[in-house]
Protein backbone atom coordinates (compact mmCIF):
# COMPACT_ATOMS: atom_id res chain seq x y z
CA UNK A 1 0.00 0.00 0.00
CA UNK A 2 1.46 3.30 -1.08
CA UNK A 3 1.18 6.05 1.57
CA UNK A 4 -0.44 9.30 0.51
CA UNK A 5 2.05 12.08 -0.14
CA UNK A 6 2.25 14.80 2.46
CA UNK A 7 0.89 18.18 1.44
CA UNK A 8 3.09 21.05 2.42
CA UNK A 9 1.80 24.62 2.36
CA UNK A 10 4.51 27.23 1.82
CA UNK A 11 4.55 30.03 4.34
CA UNK A 12 5.52 33.59 3.53
CA UNK A 13 7.52 35.24 6.30
CA UNK A 14 6.13 38.58 7.42
CA UNK A 15 8.21 41.63 6.79
CA UNK A 16 9.97 43.03 9.89
CA UNK A 17 8.27 46.38 9.45
CA UNK A 18 4.82 44.74 9.34
CA UNK A 19 5.54 42.69 12.47
CA UNK A 20 6.68 45.78 14.37
CA UNK A 21 3.62 47.72 13.28
CA UNK A 22 1.26 44.91 14.35
CA UNK A 23 2.60 44.61 17.89
CA UNK A 24 2.99 47.56 20.27
CA UNK A 25 6.37 47.86 21.99
CA UNK A 26 6.81 46.71 25.56
CA UNK A 27 7.51 48.95 28.50
CA UNK A 28 10.89 48.68 30.17
CA UNK A 29 11.22 49.54 33.86
CA UNK A 30 14.32 50.93 35.48
CA UNK A 31 15.31 52.66 38.70
CA UNK A 32 14.48 55.99 37.06
CA UNK A 33 10.98 55.01 35.93
CA UNK A 34 9.93 53.40 32.68
CA UNK A 35 10.40 53.90 28.96
CA UNK A 36 9.14 52.45 25.69
CA UNK A 37 11.45 49.64 24.64
CA UNK A 38 11.93 50.27 20.91
CA UNK A 39 15.03 50.97 18.80
CA UNK A 40 13.32 53.97 17.21
CA UNK A 41 11.90 56.20 20.02
CA UNK A 42 9.62 58.16 17.67
CA UNK A 43 8.20 55.03 16.05
CA UNK A 44 7.83 53.34 19.42
CA UNK A 45 5.87 56.30 20.79
CA UNK A 46 3.62 56.31 17.72
CA UNK A 47 2.95 52.57 18.01
CA UNK A 48 2.11 52.93 21.70
CA UNK A 49 -0.19 55.90 21.01
CA UNK A 50 -2.00 53.85 18.35
CA UNK A 51 -2.37 50.93 20.76
CA UNK A 52 -3.86 53.15 23.47
CA UNK A 53 -6.11 55.03 21.04
CA UNK A 54 -4.78 58.52 21.81
CA UNK A 55 -3.85 61.34 19.46
CA UNK A 56 -0.68 62.87 20.91
CA UNK A 57 2.32 62.21 23.11
CA UNK A 58 0.94 63.93 26.21
CA UNK A 59 -2.22 61.80 26.20
CA UNK A 60 -0.16 58.68 25.62
CA UNK A 61 2.16 59.48 28.55
CA UNK A 62 -0.81 60.16 30.83
CA UNK A 63 -2.71 56.95 30.02
CA UNK A 64 0.52 54.95 30.20
CA UNK A 65 1.44 56.32 33.64
CA UNK A 66 -2.02 55.46 34.95
CA UNK A 67 -1.80 51.91 33.60
CA UNK A 68 1.64 51.52 35.17
CA UNK A 69 0.23 52.50 38.58
CA UNK A 70 -2.74 50.14 38.15
CA UNK A 71 -0.39 47.27 37.29
CA UNK A 72 1.35 47.40 40.69
CA UNK A 73 1.74 43.98 42.28
CA UNK A 74 3.69 43.37 45.45
CA UNK A 75 4.40 47.06 45.90
CA UNK A 76 5.96 47.71 42.48
CA UNK A 77 4.81 47.90 38.85
CA UNK A 78 4.49 44.55 37.12
CA UNK A 79 5.66 44.25 33.51
CA UNK A 80 3.45 41.22 32.94
CA UNK A 81 0.32 42.99 34.19
CA UNK A 82 1.14 46.09 32.17
CA UNK A 83 1.74 44.14 28.97
CA UNK A 84 -1.60 42.39 29.47
CA UNK A 85 -3.42 45.67 30.09
CA UNK A 86 -1.92 47.36 27.02
CA UNK A 87 -2.82 44.32 24.92
CA UNK A 88 -6.45 44.44 26.14
CA UNK A 89 -6.72 48.17 25.44
CA UNK A 90 -5.35 47.59 21.96
CA UNK A 91 -7.79 44.73 21.28
CA UNK A 92 -10.81 46.89 22.21
CA UNK A 93 -9.52 49.63 19.86
CA UNK A 94 -10.58 52.91 21.46
CA UNK A 95 -11.52 55.48 18.81
CA UNK A 96 -11.17 58.77 20.69
CA UNK A 97 -9.95 60.22 23.98
CA UNK A 98 -13.18 59.39 25.82
CA UNK A 99 -12.96 55.74 24.78
CA UNK A 100 -9.24 55.67 25.61
CA UNK A 101 -9.92 56.78 29.19
CA UNK A 102 -12.92 54.47 29.58
CA UNK A 103 -11.09 51.43 28.20
CA UNK A 104 -8.11 52.13 30.49
CA UNK A 105 -10.55 52.13 33.41
CA UNK A 106 -12.10 48.89 32.20
CA UNK A 107 -8.84 46.95 32.06
CA UNK A 108 -7.80 48.42 35.42
CA UNK A 109 -11.10 47.35 37.00
CA UNK A 110 -10.65 43.87 35.58
CA UNK A 111 -7.13 43.57 37.02
CA UNK A 112 -8.36 44.81 40.41
CA UNK A 113 -11.29 42.39 40.33
CA UNK A 114 -9.02 39.43 39.67
CA UNK A 115 -6.73 40.61 42.45
CA UNK A 116 -9.70 40.68 44.83
CA UNK A 117 -10.67 37.20 43.65
CA UNK A 118 -7.16 36.03 44.53
CA UNK A 119 -7.43 37.60 47.99
CA UNK A 120 -10.85 36.00 48.46
CA UNK A 121 -9.48 32.58 47.60
CA UNK A 122 -6.63 33.01 50.10
CA UNK A 123 -8.57 34.71 52.91
CA UNK A 124 -7.36 33.61 56.32
CA UNK A 125 -10.31 34.76 58.40
CA UNK A 126 -13.89 35.98 58.06
CA UNK A 127 -12.93 39.66 58.00
CA UNK A 128 -10.58 39.21 55.06
CA UNK A 129 -13.16 37.05 53.30
CA UNK A 130 -15.94 39.64 53.68
CA UNK A 131 -13.70 42.55 52.65
CA UNK A 132 -12.49 40.80 49.51
CA UNK A 133 -16.01 39.60 48.65
CA UNK A 134 -17.49 43.10 48.92
CA UNK A 135 -14.72 44.64 46.82
CA UNK A 136 -15.04 41.90 44.20
CA UNK A 137 -18.80 42.39 44.03
CA UNK A 138 -18.49 46.14 43.46
CA UNK A 139 -15.85 45.71 40.77
CA UNK A 140 -17.83 42.94 39.09
CA UNK A 141 -20.87 45.24 38.88
CA UNK A 142 -18.79 48.14 37.61
CA UNK A 143 -17.31 46.28 34.66
CA UNK A 144 -20.57 45.55 32.75
CA UNK A 145 -21.68 49.14 33.45
CA UNK A 146 -18.48 50.33 31.75
CA UNK A 147 -19.16 48.06 28.78
CA UNK A 148 -22.66 49.54 28.49
CA UNK A 149 -21.24 53.07 28.68
CA UNK A 150 -18.74 52.27 25.92
CA UNK A 151 -21.44 50.81 23.68
CA UNK A 152 -23.71 53.78 24.34
CA UNK A 153 -20.91 56.22 23.50
CA UNK A 154 -20.11 54.37 20.29
CA UNK A 155 -23.77 54.42 19.24
CA UNK A 156 -23.99 58.17 20.05
CA UNK A 157 -26.53 57.58 22.82
CA UNK A 158 -29.14 55.94 20.57
CA UNK A 159 -31.08 53.18 22.35
CA UNK A 160 -30.77 49.73 20.84
CA UNK A 161 -33.96 48.11 19.47
CA UNK A 162 -34.17 44.36 19.88
CA UNK A 163 -36.89 42.33 18.16
CA UNK A 164 -37.31 38.75 19.33
CA UNK A 165 -39.62 35.89 18.37
CA UNK A 166 -41.42 37.61 15.50
CA UNK A 167 -43.63 35.20 13.55
CA UNK A 168 -45.57 36.31 10.47
CA UNK A 169 -48.09 34.01 8.83
CA UNK A 170 -48.67 33.90 5.08
CA UNK A 171 -50.31 37.09 3.92
CA UNK A 172 -49.69 38.89 7.21
CA UNK A 173 -47.68 42.00 7.97
CA UNK A 174 -45.24 42.52 10.82
CA UNK A 175 -45.31 45.81 12.72
CA UNK A 176 -42.29 46.84 14.78
CA UNK A 177 -43.20 49.53 17.29
CA UNK A 178 -45.95 50.37 19.74
CA UNK A 179 -49.42 49.36 18.61
CA UNK A 180 -52.46 50.65 20.48
CA UNK A 181 -55.83 49.03 19.79
CA UNK A 182 -59.03 50.82 20.79
CA UNK A 183 -62.49 49.23 21.05
CA UNK A 184 -65.42 50.94 19.32
CA UNK A 185 -69.15 50.67 20.08
CA UNK A 186 -71.75 51.50 17.44
CA UNK A 187 -75.16 52.55 18.80
CA UNK A 188 -77.98 52.96 16.31
CA UNK A 189 -80.38 54.67 18.71
CA UNK A 190 -79.91 57.67 20.95
CA UNK A 191 -81.85 56.42 24.01
CA UNK A 192 -79.93 55.17 27.06
CA UNK A 193 -81.87 51.92 26.95
CA UNK A 194 -80.78 51.30 23.38
CA UNK A 195 -77.20 52.03 24.32
CA UNK A 196 -77.46 49.60 27.22
CA UNK A 197 -78.84 46.95 24.89
CA UNK A 198 -75.99 47.57 22.46
CA UNK A 199 -73.46 47.06 25.21
CA UNK A 200 -75.21 43.95 26.52
CA UNK A 201 -73.56 40.64 25.49
CA UNK A 202 -75.15 38.83 22.55
CA UNK A 203 -75.85 35.72 24.64
CA UNK A 204 -77.90 37.70 27.13
CA UNK A 205 -79.93 39.26 24.34
CA UNK A 206 -80.64 35.82 22.83
CA UNK A 207 -81.78 34.43 26.20
CA UNK A 208 -84.07 37.46 26.71
CA UNK A 209 -85.59 37.05 23.23
CA UNK A 210 -86.24 33.33 23.88
CA UNK A 211 -87.98 34.17 27.20
CA UNK A 212 -90.22 36.78 25.50
CA UNK A 213 -91.15 34.29 22.75
CA UNK A 214 -92.13 31.63 25.31
CA UNK A 215 -94.22 34.15 27.24
CA UNK A 216 -96.08 35.18 24.07
CA UNK A 217 -96.80 31.52 23.22
CA UNK A 218 -98.36 30.87 26.62
CA UNK A 219 -100.54 33.95 26.25
PDB file of C-alpha atoms in Angstrom:
ATOM      1  CA  UNK A   1       0.000   0.000   0.000  1.00  0.00           C
ATOM      2  CA  UNK A   2       1.462   3.302  -1.079  1.00  0.00           C
ATOM      3  CA  UNK A   3       1.175   6.053   1.568  1.00  0.00           C
ATOM      4  CA  UNK A   4      -0.444   9.302   0.514  1.00  0.00           C
ATOM      5  CA  UNK A   5       2.049  12.083  -0.141  1.00  0.00           C
ATOM      6  CA  UNK A   6       2.254  14.801   2.462  1.00  0.00           C
ATOM      7  CA  UNK A   7       0.893  18.180   1.439  1.00  0.00           C
ATOM      8  CA  UNK A   8       3.093  21.053   2.416  1.00  0.00           C
ATOM      9  CA  UNK A   9       1.802  24.621   2.356  1.00  0.00           C
ATOM     10  CA  UNK A  10       4.506  27.226   1.815  1.00  0.00           C
ATOM     11  CA  UNK A  11       4.550  30.033   4.336  1.00  0.00           C
ATOM     12  CA  UNK A  12       5.516  33.592   3.532  1.00  0.00           C
ATOM     13  CA  UNK A  13       7.516  35.244   6.298  1.00  0.00           C
ATOM     14  CA  UNK A  14       6.133  38.576   7.425  1.00  0.00           C
ATOM     15  CA  UNK A  15       8.212  41.625   6.793  1.00  0.00           C
ATOM     16  CA  UNK A  16       9.972  43.028   9.892  1.00  0.00           C
ATOM     17  CA  UNK A  17       8.271  46.383   9.451  1.00  0.00           C
ATOM     18  CA  UNK A  18       4.818  44.742   9.338  1.00  0.00           C
ATOM     19  CA  UNK A  19       5.543  42.693  12.465  1.00  0.00           C
ATOM     20  CA  UNK A  20       6.683  45.781  14.374  1.00  0.00           C
ATOM     21  CA  UNK A  21       3.619  47.723  13.278  1.00  0.00           C
ATOM     22  CA  UNK A  22       1.259  44.911  14.352  1.00  0.00           C
ATOM     23  CA  UNK A  23       2.598  44.608  17.892  1.00  0.00           C
ATOM     24  CA  UNK A  24       2.989  47.565  20.270  1.00  0.00           C
ATOM     25  CA  UNK A  25       6.371  47.856  21.988  1.00  0.00           C
ATOM     26  CA  UNK A  26       6.813  46.713  25.561  1.00  0.00           C
ATOM     27  CA  UNK A  27       7.514  48.954  28.503  1.00  0.00           C
ATOM     28  CA  UNK A  28      10.895  48.676  30.168  1.00  0.00           C
ATOM     29  CA  UNK A  29      11.218  49.537  33.857  1.00  0.00           C
ATOM     30  CA  UNK A  30      14.320  50.934  35.478  1.00  0.00           C
ATOM     31  CA  UNK A  31      15.312  52.661  38.698  1.00  0.00           C
ATOM     32  CA  UNK A  32      14.477  55.995  37.059  1.00  0.00           C
ATOM     33  CA  UNK A  33      10.984  55.011  35.934  1.00  0.00           C
ATOM     34  CA  UNK A  34       9.928  53.405  32.680  1.00  0.00           C
ATOM     35  CA  UNK A  35      10.404  53.899  28.961  1.00  0.00           C
ATOM     36  CA  UNK A  36       9.142  52.455  25.690  1.00  0.00           C
ATOM     37  CA  UNK A  37      11.446  49.637  24.640  1.00  0.00           C
ATOM     38  CA  UNK A  38      11.926  50.274  20.913  1.00  0.00           C
ATOM     39  CA  UNK A  39      15.034  50.969  18.804  1.00  0.00           C
ATOM     40  CA  UNK A  40      13.321  53.974  17.213  1.00  0.00           C
ATOM     41  CA  UNK A  41      11.899  56.196  20.020  1.00  0.00           C
ATOM     42  CA  UNK A  42       9.624  58.158  17.671  1.00  0.00           C
ATOM     43  CA  UNK A  43       8.202  55.027  16.047  1.00  0.00           C
ATOM     44  CA  UNK A  44       7.835  53.340  19.425  1.00  0.00           C
ATOM     45  CA  UNK A  45       5.868  56.305  20.786  1.00  0.00           C
ATOM     46  CA  UNK A  46       3.619  56.309  17.724  1.00  0.00           C
ATOM     47  CA  UNK A  47       2.948  52.568  18.015  1.00  0.00           C
ATOM     48  CA  UNK A  48       2.112  52.934  21.696  1.00  0.00           C
ATOM     49  CA  UNK A  49      -0.195  55.898  21.014  1.00  0.00           C
ATOM     50  CA  UNK A  50      -2.002  53.855  18.348  1.00  0.00           C
ATOM     51  CA  UNK A  51      -2.372  50.926  20.759  1.00  0.00           C
ATOM     52  CA  UNK A  52      -3.858  53.154  23.469  1.00  0.00           C
ATOM     53  CA  UNK A  53      -6.105  55.035  21.037  1.00  0.00           C
ATOM     54  CA  UNK A  54      -4.781  58.523  21.810  1.00  0.00           C
ATOM     55  CA  UNK A  55      -3.854  61.344  19.459  1.00  0.00           C
ATOM     56  CA  UNK A  56      -0.679  62.867  20.906  1.00  0.00           C
ATOM     57  CA  UNK A  57       2.316  62.208  23.110  1.00  0.00           C
ATOM     58  CA  UNK A  58       0.935  63.927  26.209  1.00  0.00           C
ATOM     59  CA  UNK A  59      -2.218  61.805  26.196  1.00  0.00           C
ATOM     60  CA  UNK A  60      -0.156  58.683  25.620  1.00  0.00           C
ATOM     61  CA  UNK A  61       2.161  59.485  28.550  1.00  0.00           C
ATOM     62  CA  UNK A  62      -0.815  60.157  30.835  1.00  0.00           C
ATOM     63  CA  UNK A  63      -2.705  56.955  30.016  1.00  0.00           C
ATOM     64  CA  UNK A  64       0.515  54.950  30.200  1.00  0.00           C
ATOM     65  CA  UNK A  65       1.439  56.320  33.639  1.00  0.00           C
ATOM     66  CA  UNK A  66      -2.022  55.459  34.947  1.00  0.00           C
ATOM     67  CA  UNK A  67      -1.803  51.914  33.595  1.00  0.00           C
ATOM     68  CA  UNK A  68       1.636  51.519  35.174  1.00  0.00           C
ATOM     69  CA  UNK A  69       0.227  52.500  38.585  1.00  0.00           C
ATOM     70  CA  UNK A  70      -2.744  50.144  38.150  1.00  0.00           C
ATOM     71  CA  UNK A  71      -0.394  47.273  37.290  1.00  0.00           C
ATOM     72  CA  UNK A  72       1.349  47.396  40.688  1.00  0.00           C
ATOM     73  CA  UNK A  73       1.738  43.978  42.275  1.00  0.00           C
ATOM     74  CA  UNK A  74       3.686  43.374  45.452  1.00  0.00           C
ATOM     75  CA  UNK A  75       4.404  47.060  45.898  1.00  0.00           C
ATOM     76  CA  UNK A  76       5.956  47.707  42.476  1.00  0.00           C
ATOM     77  CA  UNK A  77       4.808  47.904  38.855  1.00  0.00           C
ATOM     78  CA  UNK A  78       4.493  44.550  37.123  1.00  0.00           C
ATOM     79  CA  UNK A  79       5.662  44.252  33.513  1.00  0.00           C
ATOM     80  CA  UNK A  80       3.451  41.216  32.936  1.00  0.00           C
ATOM     81  CA  UNK A  81       0.317  42.987  34.192  1.00  0.00           C
ATOM     82  CA  UNK A  82       1.142  46.088  32.172  1.00  0.00           C
ATOM     83  CA  UNK A  83       1.744  44.138  28.970  1.00  0.00           C
ATOM     84  CA  UNK A  84      -1.603  42.391  29.471  1.00  0.00           C
ATOM     85  CA  UNK A  85      -3.422  45.674  30.088  1.00  0.00           C
ATOM     86  CA  UNK A  86      -1.922  47.360  27.025  1.00  0.00           C
ATOM     87  CA  UNK A  87      -2.819  44.316  24.924  1.00  0.00           C
ATOM     88  CA  UNK A  88      -6.450  44.435  26.141  1.00  0.00           C
ATOM     89  CA  UNK A  89      -6.721  48.170  25.444  1.00  0.00           C
ATOM     90  CA  UNK A  90      -5.354  47.590  21.963  1.00  0.00           C
ATOM     91  CA  UNK A  91      -7.787  44.731  21.282  1.00  0.00           C
ATOM     92  CA  UNK A  92     -10.809  46.891  22.212  1.00  0.00           C
ATOM     93  CA  UNK A  93      -9.523  49.626  19.856  1.00  0.00           C
ATOM     94  CA  UNK A  94     -10.582  52.912  21.457  1.00  0.00           C
ATOM     95  CA  UNK A  95     -11.516  55.481  18.810  1.00  0.00           C
ATOM     96  CA  UNK A  96     -11.169  58.772  20.693  1.00  0.00           C
ATOM     97  CA  UNK A  97      -9.950  60.222  23.976  1.00  0.00           C
ATOM     98  CA  UNK A  98     -13.183  59.386  25.818  1.00  0.00           C
ATOM     99  CA  UNK A  99     -12.959  55.744  24.782  1.00  0.00           C
ATOM    100  CA  UNK A 100      -9.237  55.672  25.609  1.00  0.00           C
ATOM    101  CA  UNK A 101      -9.917  56.784  29.191  1.00  0.00           C
ATOM    102  CA  UNK A 102     -12.919  54.470  29.583  1.00  0.00           C
ATOM    103  CA  UNK A 103     -11.090  51.433  28.200  1.00  0.00           C
ATOM    104  CA  UNK A 104      -8.111  52.134  30.488  1.00  0.00           C
ATOM    105  CA  UNK A 105     -10.547  52.128  33.414  1.00  0.00           C
ATOM    106  CA  UNK A 106     -12.103  48.891  32.197  1.00  0.00           C
ATOM    107  CA  UNK A 107      -8.844  46.952  32.056  1.00  0.00           C
ATOM    108  CA  UNK A 108      -7.799  48.418  35.422  1.00  0.00           C
ATOM    109  CA  UNK A 109     -11.098  47.353  37.001  1.00  0.00           C
ATOM    110  CA  UNK A 110     -10.650  43.866  35.578  1.00  0.00           C
ATOM    111  CA  UNK A 111      -7.132  43.574  37.020  1.00  0.00           C
ATOM    112  CA  UNK A 112      -8.355  44.812  40.407  1.00  0.00           C
ATOM    113  CA  UNK A 113     -11.292  42.392  40.334  1.00  0.00           C
ATOM    114  CA  UNK A 114      -9.024  39.432  39.672  1.00  0.00           C
ATOM    115  CA  UNK A 115      -6.732  40.613  42.450  1.00  0.00           C
ATOM    116  CA  UNK A 116      -9.698  40.680  44.834  1.00  0.00           C
ATOM    117  CA  UNK A 117     -10.666  37.204  43.651  1.00  0.00           C
ATOM    118  CA  UNK A 118      -7.162  36.028  44.534  1.00  0.00           C
ATOM    119  CA  UNK A 119      -7.434  37.598  47.994  1.00  0.00           C
ATOM    120  CA  UNK A 120     -10.848  36.004  48.457  1.00  0.00           C
ATOM    121  CA  UNK A 121      -9.477  32.580  47.603  1.00  0.00           C
ATOM    122  CA  UNK A 122      -6.630  33.010  50.102  1.00  0.00           C
ATOM    123  CA  UNK A 123      -8.568  34.709  52.911  1.00  0.00           C
ATOM    124  CA  UNK A 124      -7.357  33.611  56.323  1.00  0.00           C
ATOM    125  CA  UNK A 125     -10.314  34.763  58.398  1.00  0.00           C
ATOM    126  CA  UNK A 126     -13.889  35.976  58.065  1.00  0.00           C
ATOM    127  CA  UNK A 127     -12.934  39.663  58.005  1.00  0.00           C
ATOM    128  CA  UNK A 128     -10.579  39.211  55.061  1.00  0.00           C
ATOM    129  CA  UNK A 129     -13.158  37.054  53.298  1.00  0.00           C
ATOM    130  CA  UNK A 130     -15.944  39.644  53.682  1.00  0.00           C
ATOM    131  CA  UNK A 131     -13.697  42.548  52.653  1.00  0.00           C
ATOM    132  CA  UNK A 132     -12.490  40.803  49.507  1.00  0.00           C
ATOM    133  CA  UNK A 133     -16.005  39.597  48.651  1.00  0.00           C
ATOM    134  CA  UNK A 134     -17.485  43.102  48.922  1.00  0.00           C
ATOM    135  CA  UNK A 135     -14.718  44.635  46.816  1.00  0.00           C
ATOM    136  CA  UNK A 136     -15.037  41.898  44.196  1.00  0.00           C
ATOM    137  CA  UNK A 137     -18.799  42.392  44.032  1.00  0.00           C
ATOM    138  CA  UNK A 138     -18.494  46.143  43.463  1.00  0.00           C
ATOM    139  CA  UNK A 139     -15.854  45.715  40.775  1.00  0.00           C
ATOM    140  CA  UNK A 140     -17.827  42.940  39.091  1.00  0.00           C
ATOM    141  CA  UNK A 141     -20.871  45.238  38.881  1.00  0.00           C
ATOM    142  CA  UNK A 142     -18.789  48.143  37.612  1.00  0.00           C
ATOM    143  CA  UNK A 143     -17.308  46.276  34.661  1.00  0.00           C
ATOM    144  CA  UNK A 144     -20.571  45.553  32.753  1.00  0.00           C
ATOM    145  CA  UNK A 145     -21.677  49.137  33.450  1.00  0.00           C
ATOM    146  CA  UNK A 146     -18.482  50.326  31.751  1.00  0.00           C
ATOM    147  CA  UNK A 147     -19.162  48.063  28.781  1.00  0.00           C
ATOM    148  CA  UNK A 148     -22.656  49.543  28.489  1.00  0.00           C
ATOM    149  CA  UNK A 149     -21.244  53.072  28.683  1.00  0.00           C
ATOM    150  CA  UNK A 150     -18.742  52.271  25.922  1.00  0.00           C
ATOM    151  CA  UNK A 151     -21.438  50.811  23.676  1.00  0.00           C
ATOM    152  CA  UNK A 152     -23.711  53.779  24.336  1.00  0.00           C
ATOM    153  CA  UNK A 153     -20.912  56.219  23.498  1.00  0.00           C
ATOM    154  CA  UNK A 154     -20.110  54.374  20.290  1.00  0.00           C
ATOM    155  CA  UNK A 155     -23.768  54.418  19.241  1.00  0.00           C
ATOM    156  CA  UNK A 156     -23.995  58.175  20.049  1.00  0.00           C
ATOM    157  CA  UNK A 157     -26.534  57.580  22.818  1.00  0.00           C
ATOM    158  CA  UNK A 158     -29.143  55.943  20.568  1.00  0.00           C
ATOM    159  CA  UNK A 159     -31.080  53.181  22.351  1.00  0.00           C
ATOM    160  CA  UNK A 160     -30.769  49.735  20.842  1.00  0.00           C
ATOM    161  CA  UNK A 161     -33.959  48.113  19.468  1.00  0.00           C
ATOM    162  CA  UNK A 162     -34.171  44.357  19.881  1.00  0.00           C
ATOM    163  CA  UNK A 163     -36.891  42.329  18.161  1.00  0.00           C
ATOM    164  CA  UNK A 164     -37.311  38.753  19.329  1.00  0.00           C
ATOM    165  CA  UNK A 165     -39.621  35.885  18.368  1.00  0.00           C
ATOM    166  CA  UNK A 166     -41.425  37.605  15.504  1.00  0.00           C
ATOM    167  CA  UNK A 167     -43.633  35.203  13.549  1.00  0.00           C
ATOM    168  CA  UNK A 168     -45.574  36.315  10.469  1.00  0.00           C
ATOM    169  CA  UNK A 169     -48.087  34.010   8.828  1.00  0.00           C
ATOM    170  CA  UNK A 170     -48.671  33.896   5.079  1.00  0.00           C
ATOM    171  CA  UNK A 171     -50.309  37.091   3.917  1.00  0.00           C
ATOM    172  CA  UNK A 172     -49.694  38.893   7.206  1.00  0.00           C
ATOM    173  CA  UNK A 173     -47.683  41.995   7.975  1.00  0.00           C
ATOM    174  CA  UNK A 174     -45.240  42.519  10.818  1.00  0.00           C
ATOM    175  CA  UNK A 175     -45.315  45.809  12.719  1.00  0.00           C
ATOM    176  CA  UNK A 176     -42.287  46.844  14.782  1.00  0.00           C
ATOM    177  CA  UNK A 177     -43.196  49.526  17.292  1.00  0.00           C
ATOM    178  CA  UNK A 178     -45.948  50.374  19.736  1.00  0.00           C
ATOM    179  CA  UNK A 179     -49.417  49.358  18.610  1.00  0.00           C
ATOM    180  CA  UNK A 180     -52.459  50.650  20.479  1.00  0.00           C
ATOM    181  CA  UNK A 181     -55.829  49.029  19.789  1.00  0.00           C
ATOM    182  CA  UNK A 182     -59.031  50.816  20.789  1.00  0.00           C
ATOM    183  CA  UNK A 183     -62.492  49.234  21.054  1.00  0.00           C
ATOM    184  CA  UNK A 184     -65.424  50.943  19.322  1.00  0.00           C
ATOM    185  CA  UNK A 185     -69.149  50.668  20.078  1.00  0.00           C
ATOM    186  CA  UNK A 186     -71.749  51.497  17.442  1.00  0.00           C
ATOM    187  CA  UNK A 187     -75.156  52.550  18.801  1.00  0.00           C
ATOM    188  CA  UNK A 188     -77.979  52.955  16.312  1.00  0.00           C
ATOM    189  CA  UNK A 189     -80.383  54.670  18.712  1.00  0.00           C
ATOM    190  CA  UNK A 190     -79.913  57.671  20.954  1.00  0.00           C
ATOM    191  CA  UNK A 191     -81.850  56.424  24.010  1.00  0.00           C
ATOM    192  CA  UNK A 192     -79.931  55.170  27.061  1.00  0.00           C
ATOM    193  CA  UNK A 193     -81.869  51.920  26.949  1.00  0.00           C
ATOM    194  CA  UNK A 194     -80.781  51.296  23.384  1.00  0.00           C
ATOM    195  CA  UNK A 195     -77.200  52.034  24.324  1.00  0.00           C
ATOM    196  CA  UNK A 196     -77.460  49.603  27.222  1.00  0.00           C
ATOM    197  CA  UNK A 197     -78.841  46.951  24.887  1.00  0.00           C
ATOM    198  CA  UNK A 198     -75.994  47.571  22.457  1.00  0.00           C
ATOM    199  CA  UNK A 199     -73.457  47.057  25.206  1.00  0.00           C
ATOM    200  CA  UNK A 200     -75.208  43.951  26.520  1.00  0.00           C
ATOM    201  CA  UNK A 201     -73.562  40.636  25.485  1.00  0.00           C
ATOM    202  CA  UNK A 202     -75.149  38.833  22.549  1.00  0.00           C
ATOM    203  CA  UNK A 203     -75.848  35.723  24.636  1.00  0.00           C
ATOM    204  CA  UNK A 204     -77.900  37.696  27.131  1.00  0.00           C
ATOM    205  CA  UNK A 205     -79.934  39.257  24.342  1.00  0.00           C
ATOM    206  CA  UNK A 206     -80.645  35.819  22.828  1.00  0.00           C
ATOM    207  CA  UNK A 207     -81.775  34.429  26.205  1.00  0.00           C
ATOM    208  CA  UNK A 208     -84.066  37.455  26.709  1.00  0.00           C
ATOM    209  CA  UNK A 209     -85.593  37.049  23.227  1.00  0.00           C
ATOM    210  CA  UNK A 210     -86.243  33.327  23.882  1.00  0.00           C
ATOM    211  CA  UNK A 211     -87.979  34.171  27.196  1.00  0.00           C
ATOM    212  CA  UNK A 212     -90.223  36.777  25.497  1.00  0.00           C
ATOM    213  CA  UNK A 213     -91.153  34.289  22.753  1.00  0.00           C
ATOM    214  CA  UNK A 214     -92.133  31.632  25.314  1.00  0.00           C
ATOM    215  CA  UNK A 215     -94.218  34.147  27.240  1.00  0.00           C
ATOM    216  CA  UNK A 216     -96.078  35.184  24.072  1.00  0.00           C
ATOM    217  CA  UNK A 217     -96.800  31.516  23.217  1.00  0.00           C
ATOM    218  CA  UNK A 218     -98.362  30.868  26.620  1.00  0.00           C
ATOM    219  CA  UNK A 219    -100.540  33.949  26.254  1.00  0.00           C
TER     220      UNK A 219
END
